[in-house]
Backbone as CSV, one residue per row, in Angstrom:
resi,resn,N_x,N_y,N_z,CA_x,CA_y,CA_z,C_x,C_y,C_z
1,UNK,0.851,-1.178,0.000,0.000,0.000,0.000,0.897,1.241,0.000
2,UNK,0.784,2.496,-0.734,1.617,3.220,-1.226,0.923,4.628,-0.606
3,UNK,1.131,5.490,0.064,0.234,6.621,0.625,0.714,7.850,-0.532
4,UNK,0.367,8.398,-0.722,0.299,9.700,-1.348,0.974,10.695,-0.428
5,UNK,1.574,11.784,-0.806,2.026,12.928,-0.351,0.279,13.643,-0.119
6,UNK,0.983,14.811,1.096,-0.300,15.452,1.557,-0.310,16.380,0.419
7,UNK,-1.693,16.644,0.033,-1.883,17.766,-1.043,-1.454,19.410,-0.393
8,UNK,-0.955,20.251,-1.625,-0.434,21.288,-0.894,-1.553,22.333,-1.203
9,UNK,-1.238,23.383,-0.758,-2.047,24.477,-0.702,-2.909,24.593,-2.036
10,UNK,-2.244,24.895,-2.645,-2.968,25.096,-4.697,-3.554,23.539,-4.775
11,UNK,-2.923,22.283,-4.450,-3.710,21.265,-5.031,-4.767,21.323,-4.662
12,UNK,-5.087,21.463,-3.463,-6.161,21.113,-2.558,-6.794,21.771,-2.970
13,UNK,-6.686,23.343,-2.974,-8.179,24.336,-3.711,-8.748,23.791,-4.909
14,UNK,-7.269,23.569,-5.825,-7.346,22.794,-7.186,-9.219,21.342,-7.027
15,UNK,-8.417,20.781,-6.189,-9.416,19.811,-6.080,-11.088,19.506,-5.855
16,UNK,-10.649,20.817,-4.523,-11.892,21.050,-4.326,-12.453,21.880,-5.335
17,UNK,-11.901,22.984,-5.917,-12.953,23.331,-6.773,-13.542,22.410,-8.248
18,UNK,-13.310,21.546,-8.540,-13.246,20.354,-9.440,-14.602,19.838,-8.856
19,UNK,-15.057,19.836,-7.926,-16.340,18.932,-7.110,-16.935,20.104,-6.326
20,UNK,-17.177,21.066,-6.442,-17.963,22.132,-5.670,-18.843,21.389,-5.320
21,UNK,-19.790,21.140,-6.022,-21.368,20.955,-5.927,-21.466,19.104,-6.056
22,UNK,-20.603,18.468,-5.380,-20.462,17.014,-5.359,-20.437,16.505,-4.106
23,UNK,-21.967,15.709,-3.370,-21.488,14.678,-2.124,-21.189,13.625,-2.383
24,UNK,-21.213,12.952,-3.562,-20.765,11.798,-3.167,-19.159,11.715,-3.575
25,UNK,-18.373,10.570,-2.985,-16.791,10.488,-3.304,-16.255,10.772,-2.138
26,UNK,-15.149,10.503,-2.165,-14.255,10.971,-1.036,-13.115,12.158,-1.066
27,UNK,-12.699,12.614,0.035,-12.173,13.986,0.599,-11.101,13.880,1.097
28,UNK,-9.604,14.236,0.935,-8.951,13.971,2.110,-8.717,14.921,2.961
29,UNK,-8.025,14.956,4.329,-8.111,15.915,5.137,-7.483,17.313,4.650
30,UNK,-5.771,17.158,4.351,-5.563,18.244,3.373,-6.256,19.164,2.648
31,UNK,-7.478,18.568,1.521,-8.546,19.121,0.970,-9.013,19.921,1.580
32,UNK,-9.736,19.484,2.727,-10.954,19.843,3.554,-10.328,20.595,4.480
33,UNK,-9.076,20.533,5.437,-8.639,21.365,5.971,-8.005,23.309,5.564
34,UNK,-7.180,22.656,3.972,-6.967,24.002,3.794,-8.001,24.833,3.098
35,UNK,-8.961,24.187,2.418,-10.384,24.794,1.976,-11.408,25.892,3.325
36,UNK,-11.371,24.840,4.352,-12.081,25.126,5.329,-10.817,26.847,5.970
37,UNK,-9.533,26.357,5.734,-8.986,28.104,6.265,-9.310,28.700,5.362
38,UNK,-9.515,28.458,3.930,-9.751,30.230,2.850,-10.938,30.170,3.374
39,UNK,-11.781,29.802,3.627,-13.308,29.877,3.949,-13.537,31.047,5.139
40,UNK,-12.422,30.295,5.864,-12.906,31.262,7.297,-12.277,32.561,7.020
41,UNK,-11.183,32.827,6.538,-10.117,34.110,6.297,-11.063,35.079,5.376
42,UNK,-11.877,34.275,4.554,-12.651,34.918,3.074,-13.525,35.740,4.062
43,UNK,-14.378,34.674,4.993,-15.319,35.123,5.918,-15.047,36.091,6.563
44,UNK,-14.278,36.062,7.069,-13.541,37.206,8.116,-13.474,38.430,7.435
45,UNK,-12.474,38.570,6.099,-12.443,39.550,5.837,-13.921,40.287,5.266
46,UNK,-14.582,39.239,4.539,-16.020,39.779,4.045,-17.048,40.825,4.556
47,UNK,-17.087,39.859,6.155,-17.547,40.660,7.067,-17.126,42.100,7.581
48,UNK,-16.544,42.714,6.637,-16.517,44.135,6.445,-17.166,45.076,5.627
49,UNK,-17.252,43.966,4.567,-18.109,44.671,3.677,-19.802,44.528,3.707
50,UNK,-20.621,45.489,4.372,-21.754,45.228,4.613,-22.297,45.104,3.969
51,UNK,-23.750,43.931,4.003,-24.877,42.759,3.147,-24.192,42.150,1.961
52,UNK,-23.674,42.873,1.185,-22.710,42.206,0.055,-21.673,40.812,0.580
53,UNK,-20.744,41.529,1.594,-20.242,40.477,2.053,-20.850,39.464,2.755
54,UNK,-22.066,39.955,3.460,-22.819,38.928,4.142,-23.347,37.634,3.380
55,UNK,-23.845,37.990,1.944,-24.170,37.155,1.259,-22.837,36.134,0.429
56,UNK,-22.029,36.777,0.056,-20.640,36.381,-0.270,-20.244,34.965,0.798
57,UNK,-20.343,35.639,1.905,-19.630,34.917,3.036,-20.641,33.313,3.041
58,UNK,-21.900,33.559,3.071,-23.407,32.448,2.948,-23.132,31.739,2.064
59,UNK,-22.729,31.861,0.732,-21.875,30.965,-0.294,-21.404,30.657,-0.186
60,UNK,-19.988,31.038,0.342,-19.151,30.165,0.571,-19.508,29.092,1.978
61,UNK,-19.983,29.565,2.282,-19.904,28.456,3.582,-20.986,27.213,2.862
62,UNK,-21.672,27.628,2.095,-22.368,26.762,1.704,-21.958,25.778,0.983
63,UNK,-20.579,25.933,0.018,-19.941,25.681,-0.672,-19.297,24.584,0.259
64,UNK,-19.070,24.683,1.369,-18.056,23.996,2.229,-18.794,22.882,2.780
65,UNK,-20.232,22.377,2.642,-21.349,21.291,2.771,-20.678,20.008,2.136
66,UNK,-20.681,19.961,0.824,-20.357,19.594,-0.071,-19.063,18.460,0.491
67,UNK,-17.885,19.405,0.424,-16.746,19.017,0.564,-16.539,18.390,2.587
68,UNK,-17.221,19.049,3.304,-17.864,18.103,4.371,-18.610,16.814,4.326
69,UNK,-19.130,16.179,3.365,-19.658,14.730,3.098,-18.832,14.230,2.971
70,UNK,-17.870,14.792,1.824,-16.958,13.759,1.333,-15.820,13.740,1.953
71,UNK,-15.236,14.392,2.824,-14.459,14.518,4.208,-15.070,12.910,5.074
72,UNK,-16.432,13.254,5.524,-17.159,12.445,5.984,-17.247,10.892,5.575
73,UNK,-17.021,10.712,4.066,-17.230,10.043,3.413,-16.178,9.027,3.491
74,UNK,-14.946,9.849,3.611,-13.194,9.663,3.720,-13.094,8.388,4.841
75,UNK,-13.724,8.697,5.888,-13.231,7.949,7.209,-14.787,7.012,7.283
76,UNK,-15.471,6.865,6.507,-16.532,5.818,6.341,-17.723,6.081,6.973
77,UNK,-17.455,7.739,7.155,-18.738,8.110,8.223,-20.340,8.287,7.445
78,UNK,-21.243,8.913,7.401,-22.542,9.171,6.722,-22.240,10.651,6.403
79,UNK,-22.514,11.404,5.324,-22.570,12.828,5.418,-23.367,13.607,6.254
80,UNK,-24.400,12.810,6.480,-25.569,13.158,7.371,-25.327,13.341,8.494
81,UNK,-24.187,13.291,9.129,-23.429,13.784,10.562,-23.664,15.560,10.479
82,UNK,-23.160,15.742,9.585,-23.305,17.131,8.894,-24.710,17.619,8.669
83,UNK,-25.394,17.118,7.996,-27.015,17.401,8.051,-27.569,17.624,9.240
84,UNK,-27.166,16.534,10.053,-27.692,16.304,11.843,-27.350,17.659,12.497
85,UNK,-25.665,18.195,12.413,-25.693,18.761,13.018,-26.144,20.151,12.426
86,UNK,-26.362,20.406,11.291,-26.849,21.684,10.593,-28.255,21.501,11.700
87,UNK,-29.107,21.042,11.199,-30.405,20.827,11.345,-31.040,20.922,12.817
88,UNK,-30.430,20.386,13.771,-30.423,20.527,15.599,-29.891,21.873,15.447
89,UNK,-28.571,22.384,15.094,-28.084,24.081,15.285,-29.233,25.037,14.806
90,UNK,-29.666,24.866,13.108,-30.673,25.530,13.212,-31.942,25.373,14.445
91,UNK,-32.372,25.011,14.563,-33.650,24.458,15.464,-33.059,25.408,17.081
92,UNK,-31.852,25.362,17.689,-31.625,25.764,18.259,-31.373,27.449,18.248
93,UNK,-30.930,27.886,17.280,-31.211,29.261,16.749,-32.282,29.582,16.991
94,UNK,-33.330,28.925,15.796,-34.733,29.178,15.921,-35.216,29.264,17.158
95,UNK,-34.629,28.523,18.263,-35.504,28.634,19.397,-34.905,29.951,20.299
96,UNK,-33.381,30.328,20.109,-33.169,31.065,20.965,-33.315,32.506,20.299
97,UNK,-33.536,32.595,19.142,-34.280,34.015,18.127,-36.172,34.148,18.754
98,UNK,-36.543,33.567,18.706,-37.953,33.520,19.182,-38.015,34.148,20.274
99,UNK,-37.012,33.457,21.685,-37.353,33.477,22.825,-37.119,35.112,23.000
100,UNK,-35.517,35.515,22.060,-35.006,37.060,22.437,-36.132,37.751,22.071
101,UNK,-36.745,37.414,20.701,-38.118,38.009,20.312,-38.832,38.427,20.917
102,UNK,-39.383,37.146,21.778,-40.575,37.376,22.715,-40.235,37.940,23.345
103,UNK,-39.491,38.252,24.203,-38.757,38.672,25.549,-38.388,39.854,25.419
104,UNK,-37.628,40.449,24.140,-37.324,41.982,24.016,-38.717,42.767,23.420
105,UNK,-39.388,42.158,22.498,-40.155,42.709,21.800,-41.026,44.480,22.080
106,UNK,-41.189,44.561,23.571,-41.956,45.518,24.169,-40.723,46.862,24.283
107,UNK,-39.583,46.312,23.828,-38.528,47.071,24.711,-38.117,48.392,23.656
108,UNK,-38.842,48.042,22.309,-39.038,49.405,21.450,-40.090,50.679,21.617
109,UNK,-40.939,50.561,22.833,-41.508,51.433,22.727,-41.111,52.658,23.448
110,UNK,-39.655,53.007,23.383,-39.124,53.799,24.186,-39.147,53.648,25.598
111,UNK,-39.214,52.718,26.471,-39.158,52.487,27.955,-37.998,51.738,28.777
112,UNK,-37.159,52.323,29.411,-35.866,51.867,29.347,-36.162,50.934,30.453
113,UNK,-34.796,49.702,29.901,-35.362,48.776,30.380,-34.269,48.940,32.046
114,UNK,-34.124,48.129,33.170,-32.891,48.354,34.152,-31.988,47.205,33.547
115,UNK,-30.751,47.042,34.010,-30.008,46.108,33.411,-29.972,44.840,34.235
116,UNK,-30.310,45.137,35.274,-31.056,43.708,35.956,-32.342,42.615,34.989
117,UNK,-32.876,43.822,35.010,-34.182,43.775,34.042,-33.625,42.597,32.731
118,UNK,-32.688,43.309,32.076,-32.161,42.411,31.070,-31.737,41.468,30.975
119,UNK,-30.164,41.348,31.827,-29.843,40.255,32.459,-30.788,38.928,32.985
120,UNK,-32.276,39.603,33.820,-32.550,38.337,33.896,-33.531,37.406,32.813
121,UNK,-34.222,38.560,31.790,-34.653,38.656,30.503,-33.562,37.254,29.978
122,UNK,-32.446,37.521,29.599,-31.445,36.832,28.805,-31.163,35.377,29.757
123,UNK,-31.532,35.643,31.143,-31.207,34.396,31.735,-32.259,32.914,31.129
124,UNK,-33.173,34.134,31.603,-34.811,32.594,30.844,-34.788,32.518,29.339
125,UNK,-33.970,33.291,28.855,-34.122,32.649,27.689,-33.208,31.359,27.678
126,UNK,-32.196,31.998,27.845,-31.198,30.424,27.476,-31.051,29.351,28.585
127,UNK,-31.890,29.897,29.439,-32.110,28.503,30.838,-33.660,27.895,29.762
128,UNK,-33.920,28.078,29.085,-35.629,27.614,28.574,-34.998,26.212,27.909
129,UNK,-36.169,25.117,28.971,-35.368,23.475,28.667,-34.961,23.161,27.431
130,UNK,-35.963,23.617,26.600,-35.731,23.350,24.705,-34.373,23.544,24.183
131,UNK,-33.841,24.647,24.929,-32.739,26.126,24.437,-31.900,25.028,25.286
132,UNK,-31.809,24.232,26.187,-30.838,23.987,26.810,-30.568,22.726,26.108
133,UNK,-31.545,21.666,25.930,-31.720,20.418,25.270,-30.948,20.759,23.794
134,UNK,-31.560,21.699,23.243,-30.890,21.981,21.652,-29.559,22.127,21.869
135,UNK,-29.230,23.466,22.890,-28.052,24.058,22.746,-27.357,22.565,23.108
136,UNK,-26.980,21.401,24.111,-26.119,20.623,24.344,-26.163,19.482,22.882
137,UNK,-27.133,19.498,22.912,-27.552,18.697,21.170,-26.377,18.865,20.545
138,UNK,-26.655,20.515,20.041,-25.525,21.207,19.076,-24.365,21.012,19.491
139,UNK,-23.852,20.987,21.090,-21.964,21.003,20.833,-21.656,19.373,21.002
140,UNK,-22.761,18.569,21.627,-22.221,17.342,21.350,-21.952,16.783,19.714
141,UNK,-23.048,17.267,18.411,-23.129,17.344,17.657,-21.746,17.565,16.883
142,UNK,-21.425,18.671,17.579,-20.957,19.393,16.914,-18.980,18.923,16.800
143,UNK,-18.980,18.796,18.234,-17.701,17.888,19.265,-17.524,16.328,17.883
144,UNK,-18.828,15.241,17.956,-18.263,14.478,16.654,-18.139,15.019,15.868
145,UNK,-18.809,15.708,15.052,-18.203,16.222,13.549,-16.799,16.593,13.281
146,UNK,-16.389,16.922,14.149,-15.283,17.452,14.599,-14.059,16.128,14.642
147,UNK,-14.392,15.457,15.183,-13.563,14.290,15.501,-13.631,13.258,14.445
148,UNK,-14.879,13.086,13.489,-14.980,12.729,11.969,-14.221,13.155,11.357
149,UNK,-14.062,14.531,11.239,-13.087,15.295,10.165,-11.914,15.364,10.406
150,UNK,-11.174,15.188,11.625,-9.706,15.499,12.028,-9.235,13.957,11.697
151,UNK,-10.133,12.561,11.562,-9.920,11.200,11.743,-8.886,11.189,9.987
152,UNK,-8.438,10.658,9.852,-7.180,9.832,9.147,-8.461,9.219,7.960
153,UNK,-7.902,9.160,6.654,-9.070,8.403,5.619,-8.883,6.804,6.354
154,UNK,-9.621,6.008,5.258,-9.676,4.465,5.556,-8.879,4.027,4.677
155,UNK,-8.099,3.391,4.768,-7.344,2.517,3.985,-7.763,2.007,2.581
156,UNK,-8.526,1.113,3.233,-9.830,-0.026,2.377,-10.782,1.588,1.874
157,UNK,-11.092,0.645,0.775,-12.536,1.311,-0.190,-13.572,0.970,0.637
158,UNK,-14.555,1.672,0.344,-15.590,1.884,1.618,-16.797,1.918,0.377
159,UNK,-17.981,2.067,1.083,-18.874,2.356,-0.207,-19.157,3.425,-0.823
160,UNK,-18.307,4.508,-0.481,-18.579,5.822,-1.319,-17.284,6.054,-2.116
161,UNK,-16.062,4.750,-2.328,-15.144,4.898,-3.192,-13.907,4.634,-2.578
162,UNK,-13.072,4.848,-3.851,-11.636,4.482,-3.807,-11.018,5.332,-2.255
163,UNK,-9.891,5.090,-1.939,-9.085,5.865,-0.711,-8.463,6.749,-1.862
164,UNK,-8.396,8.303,-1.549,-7.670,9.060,-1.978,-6.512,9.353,-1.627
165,UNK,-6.053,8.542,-0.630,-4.745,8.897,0.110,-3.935,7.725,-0.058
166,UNK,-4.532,5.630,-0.178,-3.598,4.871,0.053,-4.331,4.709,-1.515
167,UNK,-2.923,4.255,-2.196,-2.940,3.660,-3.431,-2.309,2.050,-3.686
168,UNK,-2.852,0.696,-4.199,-2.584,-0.360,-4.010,-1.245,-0.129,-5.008
């Protein structure tokens, strides 16, 4: 069994951009790691440029789904680790956007609020069981995905394809 050199900076973008819009196949970490830093650096800087970059930045991250399956795919996992944890994070958003909702909503009619007042406003929200159930959801969620993607490919062919890293 013959391993491949780690892909370098240019290959890896190289690669990934070749499969943007592709889950199935496999990913190696290289790929997915140096993809995932222009992503965040792109992000970072974007977020200067207001709504333009906001939307800029939403693409790309979206872009980075994709190449998360097949990361996923790499170490024999389901892509749907990724779905799971999208899907519980949203839900948990949703619940803790609602609650600030409900909870601030009155606080535009010019009536100042005390900062006790707020503080304990912000406490029930994120003590609210749902908000607490979601929120631990999300970092346990979030904790594997994490430990999927940092994992080493598989040797052996798996059912989403060849190893991109060991060659017979």
């Amino acid at each position: 069994m013959t391993v491949k050199p780690q892909l370098t900076f240019k290959e890896a973008l190289a690669e990934a951009r070749g499969k943007l819009t592709q889950f199935n196949g496999r990913s190696r970490r290289s790929e997915y790691w140096w993809c995932a830093l222009v992503v965040f650096i792109a992000n970072y800087v974007l977020g200067f440029i207001p709504f333009i970059g906001s939307i800029a930045a939403l693409v790309l991250s979206l872009l980075m789904i994709p190449l998360t399956f097949r990361r996923l795919h790499d170490g024999g996992h389901s892509g749907w680790w990724c779905g799971a944890s999208m899907i519980v994070g949203g839900i948990y958003s949703a619940i803790l956007m609602g609650s600030l909702f409900s909870k601030f909503i009155g606080m535009s009619d010019g009536v100042e609020m005390e900062f006790s007042d707020i503080m304990s406003n912000l406490a029930e929200v994120f003590t609210n069981p749902l908000a607490v159930i979601f929120g631990l959801a999300s970092f346990v969620l979030s904790i594997i995905l994490l430990v999927f993607l940092l994992q080493d490919s598989k040797m052996e062919p798996n059912k989403y394809g060849e190893s991109p890293k060991y060659v017979e």
